[in-house]
Coordinates of C-alpha atoms in Angstrom, one line a residue:
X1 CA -40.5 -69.6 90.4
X2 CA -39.1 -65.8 90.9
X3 CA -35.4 -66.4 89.4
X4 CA -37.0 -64.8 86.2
X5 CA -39.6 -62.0 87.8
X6 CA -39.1 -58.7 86.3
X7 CA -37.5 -56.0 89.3
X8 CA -41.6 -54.2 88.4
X9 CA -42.8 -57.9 89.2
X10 CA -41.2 -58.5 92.5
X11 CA -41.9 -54.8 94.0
X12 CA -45.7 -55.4 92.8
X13 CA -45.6 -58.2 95.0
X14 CA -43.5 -56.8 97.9
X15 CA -46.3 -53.9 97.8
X16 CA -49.0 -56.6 98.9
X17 CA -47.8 -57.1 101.9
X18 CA -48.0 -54.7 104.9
X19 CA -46.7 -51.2 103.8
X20 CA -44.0 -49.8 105.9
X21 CA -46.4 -47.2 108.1
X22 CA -48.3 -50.3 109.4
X23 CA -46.1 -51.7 112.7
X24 CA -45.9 -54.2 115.2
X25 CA -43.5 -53.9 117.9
X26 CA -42.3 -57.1 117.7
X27 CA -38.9 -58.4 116.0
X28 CA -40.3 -62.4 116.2
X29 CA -40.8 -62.1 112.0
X30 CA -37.6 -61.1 111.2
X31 CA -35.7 -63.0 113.7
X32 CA -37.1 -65.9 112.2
X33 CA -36.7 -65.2 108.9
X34 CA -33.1 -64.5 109.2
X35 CA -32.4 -67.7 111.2
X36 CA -33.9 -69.8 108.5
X37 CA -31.3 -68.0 106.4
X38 CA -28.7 -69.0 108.2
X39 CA -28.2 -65.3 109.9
X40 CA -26.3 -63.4 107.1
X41 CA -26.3 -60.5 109.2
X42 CA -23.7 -61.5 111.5
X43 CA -20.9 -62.4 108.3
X44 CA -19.8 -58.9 108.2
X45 CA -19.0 -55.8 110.8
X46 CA -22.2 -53.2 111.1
X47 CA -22.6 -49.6 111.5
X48 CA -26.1 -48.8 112.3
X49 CA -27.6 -45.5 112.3
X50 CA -30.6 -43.5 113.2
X51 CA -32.3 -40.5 114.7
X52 CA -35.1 -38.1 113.2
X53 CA -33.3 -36.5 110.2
X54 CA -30.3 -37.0 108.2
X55 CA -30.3 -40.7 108.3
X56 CA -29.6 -41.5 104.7
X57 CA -27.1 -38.6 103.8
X58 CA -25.0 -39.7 106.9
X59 CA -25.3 -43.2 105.9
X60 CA -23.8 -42.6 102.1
X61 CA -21.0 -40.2 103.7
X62 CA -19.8 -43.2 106.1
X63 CA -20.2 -45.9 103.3
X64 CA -18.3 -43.3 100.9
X65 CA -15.3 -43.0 103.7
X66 CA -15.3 -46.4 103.7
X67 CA -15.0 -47.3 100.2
X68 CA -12.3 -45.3 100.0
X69 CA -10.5 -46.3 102.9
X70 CA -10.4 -49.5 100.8
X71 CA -13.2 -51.4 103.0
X72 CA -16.2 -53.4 100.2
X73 CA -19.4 -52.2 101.9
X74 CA -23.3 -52.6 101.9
X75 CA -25.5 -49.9 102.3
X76 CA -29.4 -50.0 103.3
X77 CA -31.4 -47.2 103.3
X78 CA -35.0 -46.2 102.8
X79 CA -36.8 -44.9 101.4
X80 CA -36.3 -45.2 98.6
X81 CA -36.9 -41.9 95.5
X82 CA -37.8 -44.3 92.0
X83 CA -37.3 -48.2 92.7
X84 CA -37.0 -50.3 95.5
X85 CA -33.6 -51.6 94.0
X86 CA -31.9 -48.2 95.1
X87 CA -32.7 -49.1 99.1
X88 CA -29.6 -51.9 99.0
X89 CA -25.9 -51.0 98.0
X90 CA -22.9 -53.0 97.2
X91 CA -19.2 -51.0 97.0
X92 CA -21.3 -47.8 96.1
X93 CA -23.8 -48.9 93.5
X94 CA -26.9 -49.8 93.5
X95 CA -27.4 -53.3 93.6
X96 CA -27.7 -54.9 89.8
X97 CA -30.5 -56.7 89.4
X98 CA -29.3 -60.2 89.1
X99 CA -28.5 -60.1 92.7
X100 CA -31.6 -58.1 93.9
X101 CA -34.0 -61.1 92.4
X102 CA -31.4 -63.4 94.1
X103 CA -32.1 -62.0 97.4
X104 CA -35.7 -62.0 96.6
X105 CA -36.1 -65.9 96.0
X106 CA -34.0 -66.6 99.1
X107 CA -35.9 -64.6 101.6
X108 CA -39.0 -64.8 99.7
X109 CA -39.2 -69.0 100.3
X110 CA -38.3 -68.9 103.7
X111 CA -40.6 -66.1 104.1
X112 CA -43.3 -67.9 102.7
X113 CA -42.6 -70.8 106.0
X114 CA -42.7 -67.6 108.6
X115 CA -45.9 -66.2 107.3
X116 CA -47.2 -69.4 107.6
X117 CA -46.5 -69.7 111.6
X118 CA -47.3 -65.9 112.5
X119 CA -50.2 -63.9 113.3
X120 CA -49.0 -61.6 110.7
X121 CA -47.1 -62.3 107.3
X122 CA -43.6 -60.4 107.3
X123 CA -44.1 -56.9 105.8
X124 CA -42.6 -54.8 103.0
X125 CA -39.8 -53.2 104.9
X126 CA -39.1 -56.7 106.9
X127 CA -38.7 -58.1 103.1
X128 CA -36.2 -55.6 101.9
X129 CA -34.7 -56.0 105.2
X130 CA -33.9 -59.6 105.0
X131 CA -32.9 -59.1 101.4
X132 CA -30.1 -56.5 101.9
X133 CA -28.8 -58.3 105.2
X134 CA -28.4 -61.6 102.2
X135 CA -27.4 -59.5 99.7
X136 CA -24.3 -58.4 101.8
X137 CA -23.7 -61.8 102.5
X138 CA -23.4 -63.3 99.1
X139 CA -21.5 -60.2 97.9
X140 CA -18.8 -60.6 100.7
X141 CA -18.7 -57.4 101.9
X142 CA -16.5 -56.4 104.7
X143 CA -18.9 -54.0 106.6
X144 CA -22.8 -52.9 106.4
X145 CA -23.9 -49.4 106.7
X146 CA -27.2 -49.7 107.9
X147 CA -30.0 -47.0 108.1
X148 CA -33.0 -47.8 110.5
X149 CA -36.3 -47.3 109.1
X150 CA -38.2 -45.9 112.0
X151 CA -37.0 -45.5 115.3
X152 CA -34.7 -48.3 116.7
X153 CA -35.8 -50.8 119.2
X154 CA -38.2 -52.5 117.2
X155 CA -37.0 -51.7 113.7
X156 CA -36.7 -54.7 111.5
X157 CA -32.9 -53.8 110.8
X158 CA -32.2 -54.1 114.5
X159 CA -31.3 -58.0 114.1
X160 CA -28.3 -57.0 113.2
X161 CA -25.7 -56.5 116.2
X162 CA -23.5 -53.4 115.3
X163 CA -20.3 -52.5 116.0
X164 CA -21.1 -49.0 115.7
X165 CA -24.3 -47.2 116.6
X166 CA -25.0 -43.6 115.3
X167 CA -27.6 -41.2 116.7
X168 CA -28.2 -38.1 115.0
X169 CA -30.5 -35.4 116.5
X170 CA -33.3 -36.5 118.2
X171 CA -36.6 -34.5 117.4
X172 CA -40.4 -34.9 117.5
X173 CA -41.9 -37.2 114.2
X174 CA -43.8 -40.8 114.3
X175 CA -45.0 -39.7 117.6
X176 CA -48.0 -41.9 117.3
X177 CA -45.6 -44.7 117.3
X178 CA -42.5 -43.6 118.8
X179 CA -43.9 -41.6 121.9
X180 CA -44.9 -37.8 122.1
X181 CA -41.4 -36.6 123.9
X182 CA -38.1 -36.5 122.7
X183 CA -36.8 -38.6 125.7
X184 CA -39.7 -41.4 125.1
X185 CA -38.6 -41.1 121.0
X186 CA -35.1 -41.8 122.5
X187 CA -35.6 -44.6 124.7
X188 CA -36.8 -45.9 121.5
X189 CA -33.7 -44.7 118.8
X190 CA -31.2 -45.5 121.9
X191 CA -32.4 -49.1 121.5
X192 CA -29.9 -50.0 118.2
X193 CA -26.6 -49.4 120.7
X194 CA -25.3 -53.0 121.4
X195 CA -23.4 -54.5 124.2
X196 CA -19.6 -53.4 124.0
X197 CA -20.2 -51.6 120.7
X198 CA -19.3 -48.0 120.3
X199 CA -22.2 -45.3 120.1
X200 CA -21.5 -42.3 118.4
X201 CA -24.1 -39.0 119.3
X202 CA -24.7 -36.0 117.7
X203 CA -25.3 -33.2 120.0
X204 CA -28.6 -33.7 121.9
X205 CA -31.0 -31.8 123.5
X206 CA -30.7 -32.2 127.7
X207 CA -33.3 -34.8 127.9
X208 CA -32.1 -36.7 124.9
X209 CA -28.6 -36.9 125.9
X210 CA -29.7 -38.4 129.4
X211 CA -31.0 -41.5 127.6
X212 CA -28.2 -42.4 125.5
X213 CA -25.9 -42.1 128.3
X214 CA -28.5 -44.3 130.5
X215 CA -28.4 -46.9 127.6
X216 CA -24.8 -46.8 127.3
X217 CA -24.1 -47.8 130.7
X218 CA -26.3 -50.2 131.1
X219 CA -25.6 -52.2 127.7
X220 CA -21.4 -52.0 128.7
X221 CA -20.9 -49.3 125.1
X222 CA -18.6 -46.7 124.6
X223 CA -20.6 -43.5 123.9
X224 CA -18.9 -40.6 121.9
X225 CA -20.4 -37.4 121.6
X226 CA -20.1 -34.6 119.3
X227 CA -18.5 -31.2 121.3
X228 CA -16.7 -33.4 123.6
X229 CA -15.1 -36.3 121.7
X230 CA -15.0 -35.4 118.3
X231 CA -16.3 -32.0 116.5
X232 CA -16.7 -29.9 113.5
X233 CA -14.3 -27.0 113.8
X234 CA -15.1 -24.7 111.0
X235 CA -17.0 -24.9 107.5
X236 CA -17.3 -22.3 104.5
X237 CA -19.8 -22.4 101.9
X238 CA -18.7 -23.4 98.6
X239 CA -19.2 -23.6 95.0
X240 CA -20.4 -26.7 94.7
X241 CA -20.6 -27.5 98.4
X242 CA -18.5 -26.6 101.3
X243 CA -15.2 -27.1 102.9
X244 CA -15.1 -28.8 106.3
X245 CA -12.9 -29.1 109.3
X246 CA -13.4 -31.6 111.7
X247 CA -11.7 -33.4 114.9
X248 CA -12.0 -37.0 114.8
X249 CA -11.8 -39.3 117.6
X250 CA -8.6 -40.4 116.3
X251 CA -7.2 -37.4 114.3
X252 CA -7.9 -34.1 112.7
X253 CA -9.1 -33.5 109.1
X254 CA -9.0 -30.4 107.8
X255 CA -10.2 -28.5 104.9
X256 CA -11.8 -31.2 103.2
X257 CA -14.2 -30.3 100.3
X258 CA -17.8 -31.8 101.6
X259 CA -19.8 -32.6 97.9
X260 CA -23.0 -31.7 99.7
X261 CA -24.9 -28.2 101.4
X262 CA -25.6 -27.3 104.2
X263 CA -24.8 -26.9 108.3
X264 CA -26.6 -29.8 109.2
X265 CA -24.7 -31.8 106.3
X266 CA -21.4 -30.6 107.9
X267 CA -22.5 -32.1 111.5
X268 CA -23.5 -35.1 109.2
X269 CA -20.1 -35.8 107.9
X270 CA -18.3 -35.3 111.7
X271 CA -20.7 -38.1 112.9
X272 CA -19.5 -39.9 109.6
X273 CA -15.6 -39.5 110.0
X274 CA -16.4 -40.3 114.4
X275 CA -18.6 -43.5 113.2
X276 CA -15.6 -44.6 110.1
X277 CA -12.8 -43.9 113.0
X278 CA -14.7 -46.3 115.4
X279 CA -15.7 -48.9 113.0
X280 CA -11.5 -48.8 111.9
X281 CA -10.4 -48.1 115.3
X282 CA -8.1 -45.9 114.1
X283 CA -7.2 -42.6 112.5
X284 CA -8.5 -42.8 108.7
X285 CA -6.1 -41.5 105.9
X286 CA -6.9 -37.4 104.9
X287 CA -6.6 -38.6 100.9
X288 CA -9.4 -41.4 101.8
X289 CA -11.7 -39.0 103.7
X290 CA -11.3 -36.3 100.6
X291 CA -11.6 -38.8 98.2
X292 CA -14.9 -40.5 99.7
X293 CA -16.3 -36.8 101.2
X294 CA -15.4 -34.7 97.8
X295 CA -17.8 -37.3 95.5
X296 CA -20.5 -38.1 98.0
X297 CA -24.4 -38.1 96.9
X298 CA -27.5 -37.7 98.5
X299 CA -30.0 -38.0 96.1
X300 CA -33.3 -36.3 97.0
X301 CA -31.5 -34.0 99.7
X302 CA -31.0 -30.5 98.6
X303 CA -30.1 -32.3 95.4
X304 CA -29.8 -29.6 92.5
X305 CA -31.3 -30.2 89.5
X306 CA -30.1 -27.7 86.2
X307 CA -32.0 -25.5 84.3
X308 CA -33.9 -22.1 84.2
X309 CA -35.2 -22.0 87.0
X310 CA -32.9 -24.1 89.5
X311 CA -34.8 -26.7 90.9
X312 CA -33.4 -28.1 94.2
X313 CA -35.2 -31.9 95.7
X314 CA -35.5 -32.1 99.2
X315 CA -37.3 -34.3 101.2
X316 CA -37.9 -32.7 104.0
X317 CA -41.3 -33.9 105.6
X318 CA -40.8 -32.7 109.4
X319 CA -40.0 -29.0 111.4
X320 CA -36.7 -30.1 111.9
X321 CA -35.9 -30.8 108.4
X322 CA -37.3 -27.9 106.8
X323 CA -35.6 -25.8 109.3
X324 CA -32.5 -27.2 108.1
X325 CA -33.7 -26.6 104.5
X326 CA -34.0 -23.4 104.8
X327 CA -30.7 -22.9 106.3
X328 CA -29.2 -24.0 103.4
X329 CA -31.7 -22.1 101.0
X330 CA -30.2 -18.7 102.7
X331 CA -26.8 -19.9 101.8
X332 CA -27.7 -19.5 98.3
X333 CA -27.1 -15.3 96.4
X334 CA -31.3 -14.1 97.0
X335 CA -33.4 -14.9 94.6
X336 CA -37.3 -15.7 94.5
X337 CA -38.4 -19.0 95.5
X338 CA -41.1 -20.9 94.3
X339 CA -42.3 -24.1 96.6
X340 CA -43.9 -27.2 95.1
X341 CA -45.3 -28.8 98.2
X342 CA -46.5 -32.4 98.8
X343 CA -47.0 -34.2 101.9
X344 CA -48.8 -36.8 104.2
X345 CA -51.4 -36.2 105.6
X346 CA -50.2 -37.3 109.2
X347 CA -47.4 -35.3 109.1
X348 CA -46.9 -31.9 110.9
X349 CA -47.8 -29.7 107.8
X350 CA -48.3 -26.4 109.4
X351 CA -45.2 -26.7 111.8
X352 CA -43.0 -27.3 108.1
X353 CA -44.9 -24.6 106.2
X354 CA -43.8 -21.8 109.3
X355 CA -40.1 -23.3 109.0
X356 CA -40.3 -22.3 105.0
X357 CA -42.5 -19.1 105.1
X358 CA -39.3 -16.7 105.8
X359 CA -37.4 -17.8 102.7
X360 CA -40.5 -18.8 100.0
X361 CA -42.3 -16.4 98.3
X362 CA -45.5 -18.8 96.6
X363 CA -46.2 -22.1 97.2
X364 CA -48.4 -24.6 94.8
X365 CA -50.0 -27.3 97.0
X366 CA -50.7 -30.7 95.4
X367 CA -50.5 -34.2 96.3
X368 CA -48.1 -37.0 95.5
X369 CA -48.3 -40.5 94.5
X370 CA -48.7 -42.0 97.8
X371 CA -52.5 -42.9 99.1
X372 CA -51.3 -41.3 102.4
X373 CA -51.0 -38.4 100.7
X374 CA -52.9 -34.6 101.8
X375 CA -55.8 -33.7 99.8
X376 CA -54.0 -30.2 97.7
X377 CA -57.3 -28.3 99.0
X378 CA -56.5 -29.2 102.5
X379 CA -52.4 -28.7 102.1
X380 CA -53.6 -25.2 101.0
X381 CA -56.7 -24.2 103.4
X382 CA -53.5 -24.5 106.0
X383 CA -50.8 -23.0 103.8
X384 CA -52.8 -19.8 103.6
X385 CA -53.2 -19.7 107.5
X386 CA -49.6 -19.1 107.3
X387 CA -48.3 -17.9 104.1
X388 CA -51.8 -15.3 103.2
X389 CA -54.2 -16.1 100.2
X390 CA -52.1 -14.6 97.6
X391 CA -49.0 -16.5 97.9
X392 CA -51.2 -19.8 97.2
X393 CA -51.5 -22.1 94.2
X394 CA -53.3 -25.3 93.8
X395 CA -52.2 -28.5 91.5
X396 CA -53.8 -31.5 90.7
X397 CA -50.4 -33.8 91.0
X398 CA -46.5 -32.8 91.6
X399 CA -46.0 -33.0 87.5
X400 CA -48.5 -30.3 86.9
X401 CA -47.3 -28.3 90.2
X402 CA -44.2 -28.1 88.6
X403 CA -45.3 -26.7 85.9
X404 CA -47.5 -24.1 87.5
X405 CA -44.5 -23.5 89.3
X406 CA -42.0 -23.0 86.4
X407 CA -44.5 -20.4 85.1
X408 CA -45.1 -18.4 88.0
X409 CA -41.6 -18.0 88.3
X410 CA -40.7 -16.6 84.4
X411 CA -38.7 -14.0 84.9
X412 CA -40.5 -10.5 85.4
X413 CA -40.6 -7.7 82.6
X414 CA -37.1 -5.9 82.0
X415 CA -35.3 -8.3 84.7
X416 CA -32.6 -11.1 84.4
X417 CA -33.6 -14.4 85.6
X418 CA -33.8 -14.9 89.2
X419 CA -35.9 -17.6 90.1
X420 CA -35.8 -20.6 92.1
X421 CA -37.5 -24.0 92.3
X422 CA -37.4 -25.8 95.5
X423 CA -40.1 -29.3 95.6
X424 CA -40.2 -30.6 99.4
X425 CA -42.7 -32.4 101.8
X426 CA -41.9 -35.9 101.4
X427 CA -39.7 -39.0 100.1
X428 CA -42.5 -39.3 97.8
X429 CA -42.9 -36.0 96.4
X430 CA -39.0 -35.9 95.7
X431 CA -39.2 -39.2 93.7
X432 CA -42.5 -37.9 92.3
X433 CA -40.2 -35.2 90.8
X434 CA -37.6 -37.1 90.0
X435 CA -39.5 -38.9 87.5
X436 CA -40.7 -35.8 85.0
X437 CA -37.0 -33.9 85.7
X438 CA -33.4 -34.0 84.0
X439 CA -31.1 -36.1 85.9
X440 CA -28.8 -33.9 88.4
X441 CA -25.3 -32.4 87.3
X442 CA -22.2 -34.1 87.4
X443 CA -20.4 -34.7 90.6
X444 CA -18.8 -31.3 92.1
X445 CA -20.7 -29.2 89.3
X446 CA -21.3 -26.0 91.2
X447 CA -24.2 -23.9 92.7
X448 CA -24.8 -20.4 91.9
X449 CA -24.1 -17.9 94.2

């Protein structure tokens, strides 16, 4: 029986089964799975979403416009910072746990009669895949926003047939699964836009752009892209955020407080307001978009943490998201900046240590939680290649980094307070943190500077 497993219980035994870096490209498992449960995924409308970056905030701004727009929604996203519970949604909260073992015991029996016909039993992500999609279902929502979990084609979230597909910038990351080129990661991405359905693009490089608009033609979908049909007009750093401008497909919105940092986050939130306005099919009400825009959360990006120092989470684990870290970093009054840095070891370390040399001035290497984890010797032999010996600290585990950190960073003789703590590298590190730091301030509580 698992009606009465503990939420600890039921992720110990989700983690027995392939972890979500191990992949087959082939949908067979879930399509299965789903049909034995009778195909939630097709009970409500769909907006699916990927690209390399930005996935999750962009995900939590179009749920939030749609909340308020008076729409019930779902959200899946991954991965998750503390517990696997905080990947599924329903109307903007995580899902309570009643419903999360629910789900479990559904897909979990039928899952049990699919890993016994396949080469290969259904794996973690698949599992919290099947569970969201059911989830949804028995909670009636009216429309799923759905993040992919790597790439597109063959993601286990791509059973579901969208109405709306969203591609945000296309960059270099999982090229060992996903191709070495941005236009062979594309083909991949490109593969959630469905016949007739309406795909919404961030701007693209040449290459990138070529694909989409080669997938869109051949599939029969409307393809939308940012500069031509729909843009971001203007933004201003904020306390507390920024305020945004942005032409819709279907109307203008203007000077609408966005809750979170950032230029990327601004392109974010006109791919949001394009993707709501296509999944509505009209022009959404400016009260709703402030309303869901002015409170919206992304925990774990550039999320702000109070105290002395400032710590800021954000999980950037590629070139292109650091680079968009530190954009947001210089948007902040100067101060000195101290890096706690984590990451996996089949990541592009070097290439996201260059993107933060400019704006950090020490960084203590450690490792997180995860068994794919960097050895903190070897994080540092290459962060001195870039950063110099001096600026280089070494930690046994993110806890004690932080507090190396926090003590490198005391204020200097004679001088006011004027630090900074910034922990990045991974998903992992971020939750890592998460776990030994105060909760965040209260929504709209403002930044420095």
């Amino acid at each position: 029986m698992t009606d009465n497993l503990s939420i600890r219980a039921i992720e110990e035994r989700l983690l027995t089964r392939w972890p979500e870096t191990k992949l087959e490209p082939s949908l067979d498992r879930i399509v299965n799975v789903m049909r034995l449960l009778g195909d939630p995924q097709r009970r409500y409308r769909g907006i699916h979403i990927t690209g390399t970056n930005g996935k999750t905030s962009t995900a939590r701004m179009v749920e939030a416009l749609l909340a308020a727009s008076g729409e019930r929604t779902g959200r899946l996203t991954s991965p998750h910072l503390t517990s696997v519970r905080e990947r599924i949604g329903i109307a903007e909260e995580v899902i309570d746990v009643r419903a999360f073992r629910s789900a479990y015991s559904a897909v979990g029996k039928q899952a049990e009669l699919v890993d016994a016909t396949m080469r290969h039993p259904l794996s973690f992500f698949e599992m919290t895949v099947a569970m969201a999609y059911r989830a949804f279902a028995d909670a009636a929502v009216d429309v799923a926003v759905v993040e992919v979990g790597m790439g597109g084609r063959w993601d286990a979230t791509n059973v579901i047939d969208a109405d709306v597909a969203v591609v945000l910038p296309v960059d270099l990351d999982h090229t060992d699964y996903l191709g070495p080129t941005t236009a062979t990661i594309a083909q991949e991405k490109a593969g959630i836009i469905k016949p007739g359905s309406v795909a919404v693009s961030a701007r693209q490089s040449a290459d990138v752009a070529a694909v989409l608009q080669a997938r869109a033609r051949s599939v029969g979908a409307s393809l939308v892209v940012q500069g031509n049909d729909f843009s971001l007009l203007r933004r201003t750093a904020v306390e507390g955020g920024q305020v945004i401008s942005v032409q819709g497909l279907h109307g203008t919105y203007s000077n609408v407080f966005l809750a979170l940092h950032g230029r990327h986050q601004a392109d974010n939130a006109a791919c949001a307001i394009a993707a709501a306005e296509a999944a509505a099919g009209r022009q959404l009400d400016l009260a709703a978009v402030r309303a869901g825009l002015g409170q919206v959360a992304s925990p774990g990006r550039f999320d702000v943490r109070p105290g002395e120092p400032l710590v800021i989470l954000d999980a950037a684990h590629n070139p292109h998201g650091a680079r968009a870290l530190v954009e947001s970093l210089t948007e902040l009054a100067p101060c000195r900046t101290f890096a706690v840095v984590a990451a996996m070891a089949d990541k592009d370390v070097e290439g996201v240590l260059r993107e933060l040399e400019p704006v950090v001035d020490v960084v203590v290497c450690t490792r997180n939680s995860s068994p794919r984890s960097i050895a903190p010797a070897k994080l540092a032999a290459t962060a001195r290649q870039v950063f110099g010996a001096q600026r280089i600290h070494v930690a046994f585990n993110v806890a004690t980094a932080i507090e190396k950190a926090r003590a490198l960073a005391a204020p200097l003789p004679g001088r006011a307070p004027d630090a900074l703590l910034l922990v990045t590298g991974s998903v992992v590190t971020v939750g890592d943190a998460n776990r030994v730091l105060p909760p965040g301030p209260p929504m709209g509580q403002a930044l420095p500077g």
